[in-house]
Short mmCIF file of C-alpha atoms in Angstrom, two decimals:
data_model
loop_
_atom_site.label_atom_id
_atom_site.label_comp_id
_atom_site.label_asym_id
_atom_site.label_seq_id
_atom_site.Cartn_x
_atom_site.Cartn_y
_atom_site.Cartn_z
CA MET B 27 -16.50 16.05 7.06
CA TYR B 28 -17.13 16.23 10.71
CA LEU B 29 -19.72 18.67 12.14
CA PHE B 30 -19.13 20.07 15.52
CA PHE B 31 -20.27 22.63 17.82
CA LEU B 32 -22.43 25.45 16.57
CA VAL B 33 -21.95 28.91 17.80
CA TRP B 34 -25.15 30.29 19.46
CA VAL B 35 -26.51 33.21 17.50
CA PHE B 36 -28.72 35.64 19.46
CA MET B 37 -31.61 37.83 18.08
CA PRO B 38 -31.50 41.49 18.97
CA LEU B 39 -33.43 42.24 22.16
CA LYS B 40 -36.39 44.40 22.34
CA GLU B 41 -36.29 47.23 24.81
CA SER B 42 -38.83 45.54 27.09
CA GLU B 43 -37.14 42.21 27.14
CA SER B 44 -34.70 41.27 29.91
CA VAL B 45 -31.62 39.32 29.51
CA CYS B 46 -29.55 37.04 31.89
CA THR B 47 -25.73 37.47 31.72
CA ILE B 48 -23.51 34.70 32.95
CA PRO B 49 -19.92 35.55 33.73
CA VAL B 50 -18.32 32.27 32.86
CA TRP B 51 -14.86 33.13 34.05
CA ASN B 52 -15.87 34.22 37.48
CA GLN B 53 -15.74 30.65 38.47
CA MET B 54 -12.08 30.13 37.58
CA SER B 55 -11.14 29.51 41.16
CA ASP B 56 -13.29 26.38 41.01
CA VAL B 57 -12.57 25.60 37.37
CA ASN B 58 -12.77 21.83 37.63
CA ARG B 59 -16.27 21.94 39.04
CA LEU B 60 -17.77 24.11 36.31
CA PRO B 61 -20.64 22.28 34.57
CA HIS B 62 -20.87 21.77 30.95
CA MET B 63 -23.33 24.31 29.28
CA THR B 64 -25.20 22.99 26.27
CA GLN B 65 -28.75 23.38 24.67
CA HIS B 66 -30.86 21.34 22.43
CA LYS B 67 -29.87 21.55 18.70
CA ASP B 68 -32.28 21.69 15.76
CA GLY B 69 -32.63 18.17 14.32
CA GLY B 70 -31.68 16.53 17.69
CA GLY B 71 -28.86 16.23 19.93
CA TYR B 72 -26.91 18.86 21.79
CA GLN B 73 -24.51 21.80 21.08
CA GLN B 74 -22.34 23.89 23.21
CA VAL B 75 -23.12 27.25 24.46
CA LEU B 76 -20.20 29.52 23.88
CA PRO B 77 -19.57 33.08 25.54
CA THR B 78 -18.79 36.21 23.97
CA GLY B 79 -16.09 38.25 25.73
CA GLY B 80 -16.33 35.71 28.61
CA VAL B 81 -20.07 36.31 29.10
CA ILE B 82 -23.05 34.23 27.99
CA SER B 83 -26.15 36.23 27.21
CA LEU B 84 -29.54 34.46 27.53
CA ASN B 85 -32.84 36.02 26.43
CA GLU B 86 -35.82 35.98 28.74
CA GLY B 87 -37.39 32.54 28.69
CA GLY B 88 -34.10 31.00 27.19
CA THR B 89 -32.72 27.83 28.71
CA ILE B 90 -29.35 26.24 29.24
CA ILE B 91 -28.72 22.65 30.08
CA LEU B 92 -26.14 22.28 32.89
CA THR B 93 -24.33 18.84 33.28
CA CYS B 94 -21.77 17.41 35.63
CA SER B 95 -20.01 14.41 34.23
CA GLY B 96 -18.46 12.10 36.87
CA CYS B 97 -15.16 10.08 36.72
CA THR B 98 -16.36 6.90 38.39
CA SER B 99 -19.83 7.64 39.67
CA GLN B 100 -22.58 10.20 39.26
CA ASN B 101 -21.53 13.85 39.69
CA ASN B 102 -24.34 15.99 40.83
CA LEU B 103 -24.92 19.69 40.65
CA LYS B 104 -24.51 21.56 44.00
CA PHE B 105 -27.99 23.18 43.89
CA ALA B 106 -29.90 20.21 42.41
CA GLU B 107 -29.04 17.56 45.07
CA SER B 108 -29.44 14.28 43.33
CA GLU B 109 -29.46 15.58 39.73
CA SER B 110 -26.38 15.56 37.38
CA SER B 111 -28.10 17.25 34.40
CA VAL B 112 -30.93 19.83 34.68
CA THR B 113 -32.40 22.75 32.53
CA VAL B 114 -32.32 26.30 34.01
CA THR B 115 -34.31 29.19 32.69
CA CYS B 116 -33.73 32.98 32.27
CA LYS B 117 -36.43 34.86 34.14
CA HIS B 118 -36.29 38.60 35.10
CA SER B 119 -32.52 38.64 34.24
CA SER B 120 -31.86 35.72 36.70
CA LEU B 121 -31.50 31.99 36.22
CA TYR B 122 -34.13 29.87 37.79
CA TYR B 123 -34.42 26.01 38.64
CA LYS B 124 -37.80 24.69 39.77
CA GLY B 125 -38.80 28.30 40.92
CA ILE B 126 -35.64 28.76 42.75
CA ARG B 127 -33.44 31.72 41.84
CA LEU B 128 -29.69 30.82 41.34
CA ASP B 129 -26.53 32.79 41.94
CA PHE B 130 -24.43 31.56 39.21
CA GLU B 131 -21.07 32.21 40.99
CA LYS B 132 -22.13 30.58 44.21
CA ASP B 133 -24.60 27.83 43.10
CA VAL B 134 -23.74 26.60 39.61
CA LYS B 135 -20.96 24.00 40.52
CA CYS B 136 -20.46 20.38 40.38
CA LYS B 137 -20.13 18.48 43.61
CA LYS B 138 -17.13 16.43 42.39
CA LEU B 139 -14.39 17.17 39.81
CA VAL B 140 -15.80 17.09 36.18
CA CYS B 141 -14.41 14.31 33.88
CA ASN B 142 -13.88 13.88 30.23
CA SER B 143 -14.94 10.95 28.07
CA VAL B 144 -12.79 9.01 25.52
CA LYS B 145 -14.73 6.95 23.14
CA ASN B 146 -13.59 4.63 20.16
CA THR B 147 -15.38 5.64 17.07
CA GLY B 148 -13.83 3.54 14.33
CA SER B 149 -11.01 3.51 11.89
CA CYS B 150 -9.24 6.46 10.23
CA GLY B 151 -6.20 7.37 8.22
CA ARG B 152 -3.93 4.63 6.78
CA SER B 153 -3.76 2.58 10.11
CA GLY B 154 -5.28 4.53 12.81
CA THR B 155 -8.09 4.22 15.27
CA GLU B 156 -10.37 7.29 15.88
CA TYR B 157 -10.99 8.43 19.43
CA GLN B 158 -13.57 11.02 20.44
CA ILE B 159 -12.40 13.20 23.41
CA GLY B 160 -15.14 15.31 24.90
CA TYR B 161 -17.80 14.98 27.56
CA GLU B 162 -21.11 13.31 28.19
CA VAL B 163 -24.16 15.45 28.23
CA HIS B 164 -26.70 12.85 29.51
CA ASP B 165 -25.41 9.28 28.80
CA ARG B 166 -22.53 7.60 26.86
CA ASP B 167 -24.44 8.24 23.49
CA ASP B 168 -24.51 11.98 23.99
CA VAL B 169 -21.06 13.00 23.80
CA LEU B 170 -19.97 16.53 22.60
CA THR B 171 -16.58 16.27 21.00
CA ASP B 172 -13.51 18.63 21.65
CA VAL B 173 -10.80 16.55 19.98
CA LEU B 174 -10.92 13.63 17.39
CA SER B 175 -7.70 11.80 17.46
CA CYS B 176 -6.48 9.37 14.81
CA TYR B 177 -3.98 7.20 16.81
CA ASP B 178 -1.90 4.50 15.37
CA HIS B 179 -1.62 1.76 17.81
CA SER B 180 1.13 0.04 15.82
CA SER B 181 3.57 2.93 16.17
CA TRP B 182 2.35 4.48 19.34
CA ILE B 183 1.72 7.96 17.89
CA PRO B 184 -1.37 9.92 16.64
CA LEU B 185 -1.38 10.37 12.84
CA TYR B 186 -3.31 13.45 13.46
CA ALA B 187 -5.98 15.16 15.51
CA PHE B 188 -8.94 17.31 14.62
CA HIS B 189 -10.65 20.18 16.54
CA VAL B 190 -12.73 23.32 15.86
CA VAL B 191 -11.47 26.83 16.77
CA HIS B 192 -14.31 29.10 17.75
CA GLY B 193 -11.94 32.21 17.20
CA ARG B 194 -14.51 34.86 18.32
CA ASN B 195 -15.51 33.05 21.36
CA LEU B 196 -11.91 32.73 22.75
CA GLU B 197 -11.85 36.45 23.70
CA GLY B 198 -11.93 36.71 27.38
CA ALA B 199 -11.08 32.91 27.86
CA LYS B 200 -8.45 32.04 30.33
CA GLN B 201 -6.11 29.00 30.32
CA ILE B 202 -6.33 26.80 33.25
CA PRO B 203 -3.28 25.48 35.12
CA ARG B 204 -1.93 22.61 33.14
CA PRO B 205 -3.28 19.30 34.39
CA ASP B 206 -1.32 16.09 34.19
CA PHE B 207 -1.64 14.22 30.80
CA ARG B 208 -3.88 11.27 30.87
CA LYS B 209 -3.51 7.86 29.35
CA GLY B 210 -7.13 7.52 28.43
CA THR B 211 -7.63 4.24 26.74
CA LEU B 212 -3.89 3.58 26.27
CA ASP B 213 -2.38 0.62 28.17
CA ASN B 214 1.10 2.03 27.42
CA GLY B 215 0.47 5.38 29.06
CA ARG B 216 2.95 4.83 31.84
CA ILE B 217 5.74 3.86 29.38
CA ILE B 218 5.05 7.03 27.30
CA ALA B 219 5.16 9.17 30.35
CA ASP B 220 8.60 7.68 31.28
CA VAL B 221 10.07 8.45 27.94
CA PHE B 222 9.36 12.24 28.43
CA GLN B 223 11.63 12.32 31.56
CA GLN B 224 14.92 13.91 30.51
CA LYS B 225 17.07 11.43 32.26
CA ASN B 226 15.49 8.76 30.10
CA GLN B 227 15.77 10.66 27.00
CA THR B 228 19.65 11.03 27.63
CA GLU B 229 19.94 7.18 27.81
CA ILE B 230 17.68 6.52 24.81
CA PHE B 231 19.55 9.05 22.55
CA LYS B 232 22.97 7.77 23.59
CA HIS B 233 21.78 4.14 22.75
CA LEU B 234 20.42 5.27 19.40
CA THR B 235 23.10 7.83 18.18
CA GLY B 236 26.13 6.95 20.29
CA THR B 237 26.37 10.53 21.69
CA ASP B 238 24.90 12.42 24.49
CA LYS B 239 25.00 15.78 22.75
CA TYR B 240 21.42 15.85 21.72
CA ILE B 241 19.72 15.88 25.08
CA THR B 242 20.78 18.80 27.49
CA HIS B 243 19.12 20.87 30.14
CA SER B 244 17.75 23.10 27.33
CA SER B 245 17.36 20.73 24.57
CA TYR B 246 14.88 17.75 25.09
CA LEU B 247 11.61 16.45 23.84
CA GLU B 248 8.36 17.69 25.18
CA LYS B 249 4.81 16.39 24.96
CA GLY B 250 3.71 18.52 22.05
CA HIS B 251 -0.07 18.95 21.78
CA LEU B 252 -1.52 18.46 18.49
CA ALA B 253 -4.76 20.15 19.25
CA PRO B 254 -3.45 22.84 21.76
CA GLN B 255 -4.97 23.97 25.04
CA GLY B 256 -5.07 27.56 23.91
CA ASP B 257 -7.50 26.78 21.00
CA PHE B 258 -10.35 25.96 23.49
CA VAL B 259 -12.79 28.16 25.29
CA TYR B 260 -13.94 26.10 28.31
CA PRO B 261 -11.82 24.48 31.05
CA THR B 262 -13.29 20.96 30.27
CA SER B 263 -12.41 21.43 26.65
CA GLN B 264 -8.86 22.57 27.53
CA ILE B 265 -8.45 19.47 29.60
CA SER B 266 -9.50 17.36 26.53
CA SER B 267 -6.19 18.25 24.96
CA PHE B 268 -4.28 16.62 27.69
CA TYR B 269 -4.41 13.09 26.60
CA TYR B 270 -1.41 11.09 25.16
CA ILE B 271 -3.42 10.26 22.06
CA ASN B 272 -3.12 14.05 21.39
CA VAL B 273 0.68 14.22 21.89
CA ALA B 274 3.78 13.84 19.67
CA PRO B 275 7.40 14.19 20.76
CA GLN B 276 8.57 17.73 19.92
CA TRP B 277 11.71 19.55 20.70
CA LYS B 278 11.39 22.12 23.44
CA SER B 279 13.02 24.95 21.40
CA ILE B 280 10.46 24.26 18.64
CA ASN B 281 7.50 23.83 20.78
CA ASN B 282 8.11 27.22 22.55
CA GLY B 283 9.44 28.71 19.33
CA ASN B 284 7.99 28.77 15.90
CA TRP B 285 5.34 26.17 16.62
CA LYS B 286 3.93 28.41 19.39
CA SER B 287 3.87 31.24 16.90
CA VAL B 288 2.08 29.09 14.26
CA GLU B 289 -0.64 28.17 16.76
CA TYR B 290 -0.90 32.01 17.75
CA ASP B 291 -1.54 32.93 13.99
CA VAL B 292 -4.14 30.17 13.54
CA ARG B 293 -6.06 31.75 16.53
CA GLN B 294 -5.63 35.14 14.99
CA PHE B 295 -7.10 34.00 11.70
CA ALA B 296 -9.90 32.22 13.52
CA ASN B 297 -10.71 35.42 15.49
CA ARG B 298 -11.21 37.37 12.17
CA SER B 299 -12.98 34.63 10.38
CA VAL B 300 -16.76 34.74 9.87
CA SER B 301 -17.17 30.96 10.46
CA ASP B 302 -15.58 28.53 12.89
CA VAL B 303 -12.21 27.21 11.66
CA GLN B 304 -11.51 23.43 11.38
CA VAL B 305 -7.92 22.33 12.19
CA TYR B 306 -6.14 19.07 11.43
CA THR B 307 -2.64 18.60 13.07
CA GLY B 308 -0.54 15.63 12.45
CA THR B 309 2.86 13.88 12.21
CA TYR B 310 4.78 12.58 9.31
CA ASP B 311 8.02 10.69 8.56
CA VAL B 312 10.72 9.82 11.30
CA LEU B 313 13.50 12.19 12.52
CA ASN B 314 16.91 10.79 11.62
CA LEU B 315 20.09 11.93 13.69
CA ASN B 316 23.58 10.57 13.15
CA GLY B 317 22.08 8.18 10.53
CA LYS B 318 19.65 6.58 13.00
CA ASN B 319 15.90 6.88 12.83
CA ILE B 320 14.84 7.96 16.41
CA TYR B 321 12.14 5.77 18.14
CA LEU B 322 11.78 6.29 21.80
CA VAL B 323 10.65 2.78 22.91
CA GLN B 324 12.39 -0.45 21.83
CA ASP B 325 13.62 1.10 18.66
CA ARG B 326 10.26 0.59 17.01
CA TYR B 327 7.55 2.48 18.96
CA LEU B 328 6.85 6.19 19.53
CA PRO B 329 8.85 7.70 16.65
CA VAL B 330 9.96 11.28 16.92
CA PRO B 331 8.27 12.90 13.76
CA LYS B 332 10.49 14.54 11.31
CA TYR B 333 7.58 16.81 10.46
CA ILE B 334 4.61 18.13 12.26
CA TRP B 335 1.91 19.73 10.14
CA LYS B 336 -1.29 21.60 10.57
CA ILE B 337 -4.15 22.14 8.07
CA VAL B 338 -6.29 25.22 8.67
CA TYR B 339 -9.59 24.83 6.82
CA ALA B 340 -12.52 27.29 6.62
CA SER B 341 -15.51 28.14 4.57
CA LEU B 342 -15.06 31.42 2.71
CA ALA B 343 -18.39 31.56 0.81
CA PRO B 344 -20.93 29.34 -0.63
CA ARG B 345 -19.13 26.58 -2.61
CA LYS B 346 -15.67 28.15 -1.64
CA ASN B 347 -13.55 26.45 0.95
CA GLY B 348 -9.84 27.52 1.66
CA ALA B 349 -7.05 25.62 3.18
CA ILE B 350 -3.32 26.08 4.06
CA VAL B 351 -0.82 23.50 5.36
CA LEU B 352 1.75 24.84 7.83
CA ILE B 353 4.67 22.38 8.26
CA ILE B 354 7.42 22.44 10.86
CA LEU B 355 10.69 20.66 10.52
CA ASN B 356 10.99 19.00 14.01
CA ASN B 357 14.73 19.20 14.08
CA PRO B 358 16.69 21.94 15.94
CA TYR B 359 19.89 20.49 14.70
CA ALA B 360 19.04 20.72 11.05
CA ARG B 361 21.28 22.77 8.70
CA LYS B 362 19.43 22.72 5.36
CA VAL B 363 15.67 23.00 4.22
CA GLU B 364 13.81 19.78 3.49
CA PRO B 365 10.44 21.01 2.29
CA LEU B 366 7.60 18.68 1.29
CA CYS B 367 6.44 21.07 -1.32
CA ARG B 368 7.17 24.59 -2.76
CA SER B 369 6.59 26.93 0.11
CA ILE B 370 4.02 29.52 -0.23
CA CYS B 371 4.02 31.02 3.30
CA GLY B 372 5.04 34.52 2.19
CA PRO B 373 2.64 35.22 -0.61
CA TYR B 374 -0.28 34.04 1.32
CA GLY B 375 0.38 35.86 4.58
CA TRP B 376 1.57 33.01 6.76
CA GLY B 377 5.35 34.03 6.88
CA LYS B 378 7.47 35.57 9.48
CA ASP B 379 11.31 36.17 9.57
CA GLU B 380 11.74 33.92 12.64
CA ARG B 381 10.32 30.99 10.80
CA SER B 382 13.27 30.35 8.78
CA LYS B 383 15.43 29.46 12.03
CA PHE B 384 16.21 25.88 12.39
CA SER B 385 16.76 26.11 16.15
CA LYS B 386 13.13 27.32 16.50
CA GLY B 387 11.75 24.91 13.96
CA HIS B 388 11.88 25.89 10.24
CA VAL B 389 8.33 26.48 8.72
CA HIS B 390 7.18 26.04 5.32
CA CYS B 391 3.64 26.09 3.83
CA CYS B 392 1.96 23.86 1.26
CA ASP B 393 -1.07 24.11 -0.98
CA TYR B 394 -3.30 21.46 0.49
CA ARG B 395 -3.74 19.64 -2.82
CA GLU B 396 0.13 19.21 -3.22
CA PHE B 397 0.59 18.21 0.39
CA ARG B 398 -1.98 15.50 0.00
CA LEU B 399 -0.13 13.85 -2.79
CA LYS B 400 2.91 13.54 -0.32
CA VAL B 401 0.89 12.57 2.79
CA PRO B 402 -2.05 10.47 1.41
CA PHE B 403 -3.58 9.62 4.80
CA VAL B 404 -4.68 13.04 5.65
CA PRO B 405 -8.41 13.63 5.47
CA ASP B 406 -9.96 14.25 2.02
CA LEU B 407 -11.27 17.96 2.08
CA ASP B 408 -13.23 19.96 -0.36
CA VAL B 409 -10.60 22.80 -0.99
CA THR B 410 -11.11 25.28 -3.81
CA GLU B 411 -8.31 27.86 -2.93
CA VAL B 412 -5.43 28.58 -0.74
CA LEU B 413 -6.35 30.28 2.69
CA SER B 414 -4.70 33.66 3.25
CA GLY B 415 -3.38 34.33 6.63
CA PRO B 416 -3.02 37.13 9.24
CA ASN B 417 0.50 38.41 8.14
CA PRO B 418 0.03 40.33 4.85
CA LYS B 419 3.64 41.29 4.32
CA THR B 420 5.31 39.23 1.75
CA PHE B 421 8.58 37.39 2.84
CA VAL B 422 11.11 35.90 0.66
#
């Protein structure tokens, strides 16, 4: 099991103690120059410092490590001249660096745009290569991870992506303007980008199915995030979701329909959860239209997935771990249900009336243990029970 960022827990302050409050989102006008904020972790390494209600509170004498990662060369902090990573300290309700008092809103910026890092970390799934998307704290060995992508180079699609939702820390967070998607380590990034242009999709579908009825001005394939932008607190972490190794072809009406609703429910669940929530999102099988499997490149690469699934996994108590698998049929033209399991959405609070509509993406829910029998390449998790969701009403 992957271990990710830990939420910073603060002890209650005594009346005589002062505290530094850092309004993270006041720098949103300069979002791409906001430094990474971390601290040393017990046992070595680093952990992300997360805000509560958009504000980081730091006790007297507490420290934060501020880091600016560069794209092609060193990226220094505005107030530290030749330094790209420094430690600042809370003194008398203000941040200080080498005896100099800092104004967070004016001084705590990087000189250049902050960049993310993509690192190959081995194999995964049945045939995937694992990539760590995040950012460097000090050097290439100190990378804090936002997204782990299990990418299949033989088919040009991710099998799944993993991320953590810090639900309670999302309060007050703001989504940055959508950046361009990035190819990262992919040599075929340009080809994948071209496929998502509507005019090219029209030609591809006419070649595959013999008709141009599937691609219209309102019906086409979008770059569907597996780990979505809205699940991340910081701007740099949101940017980590904009890589092609975190993308699968998804119909626009489904991406903006029931899939969006599912993502919202996951965040709602995470917001109410005592612990951080681990999420795995992946693809399975190939969409078939007019008797033809839909591959977007050369009839063999970049398949349009028939199903897109999301495992929500959380610790409930000592030795008790819950999971639910939310699965969407990625076919707005379907007319019948094709579930991978007996759906348990309603009884466990993950159902909504709209989720039975094919045009918005039909949703069904699986017990994780049953789902893994159908999709054996998914991660092996210690699951003791089904996870109850945020919608208590039972749906038929």
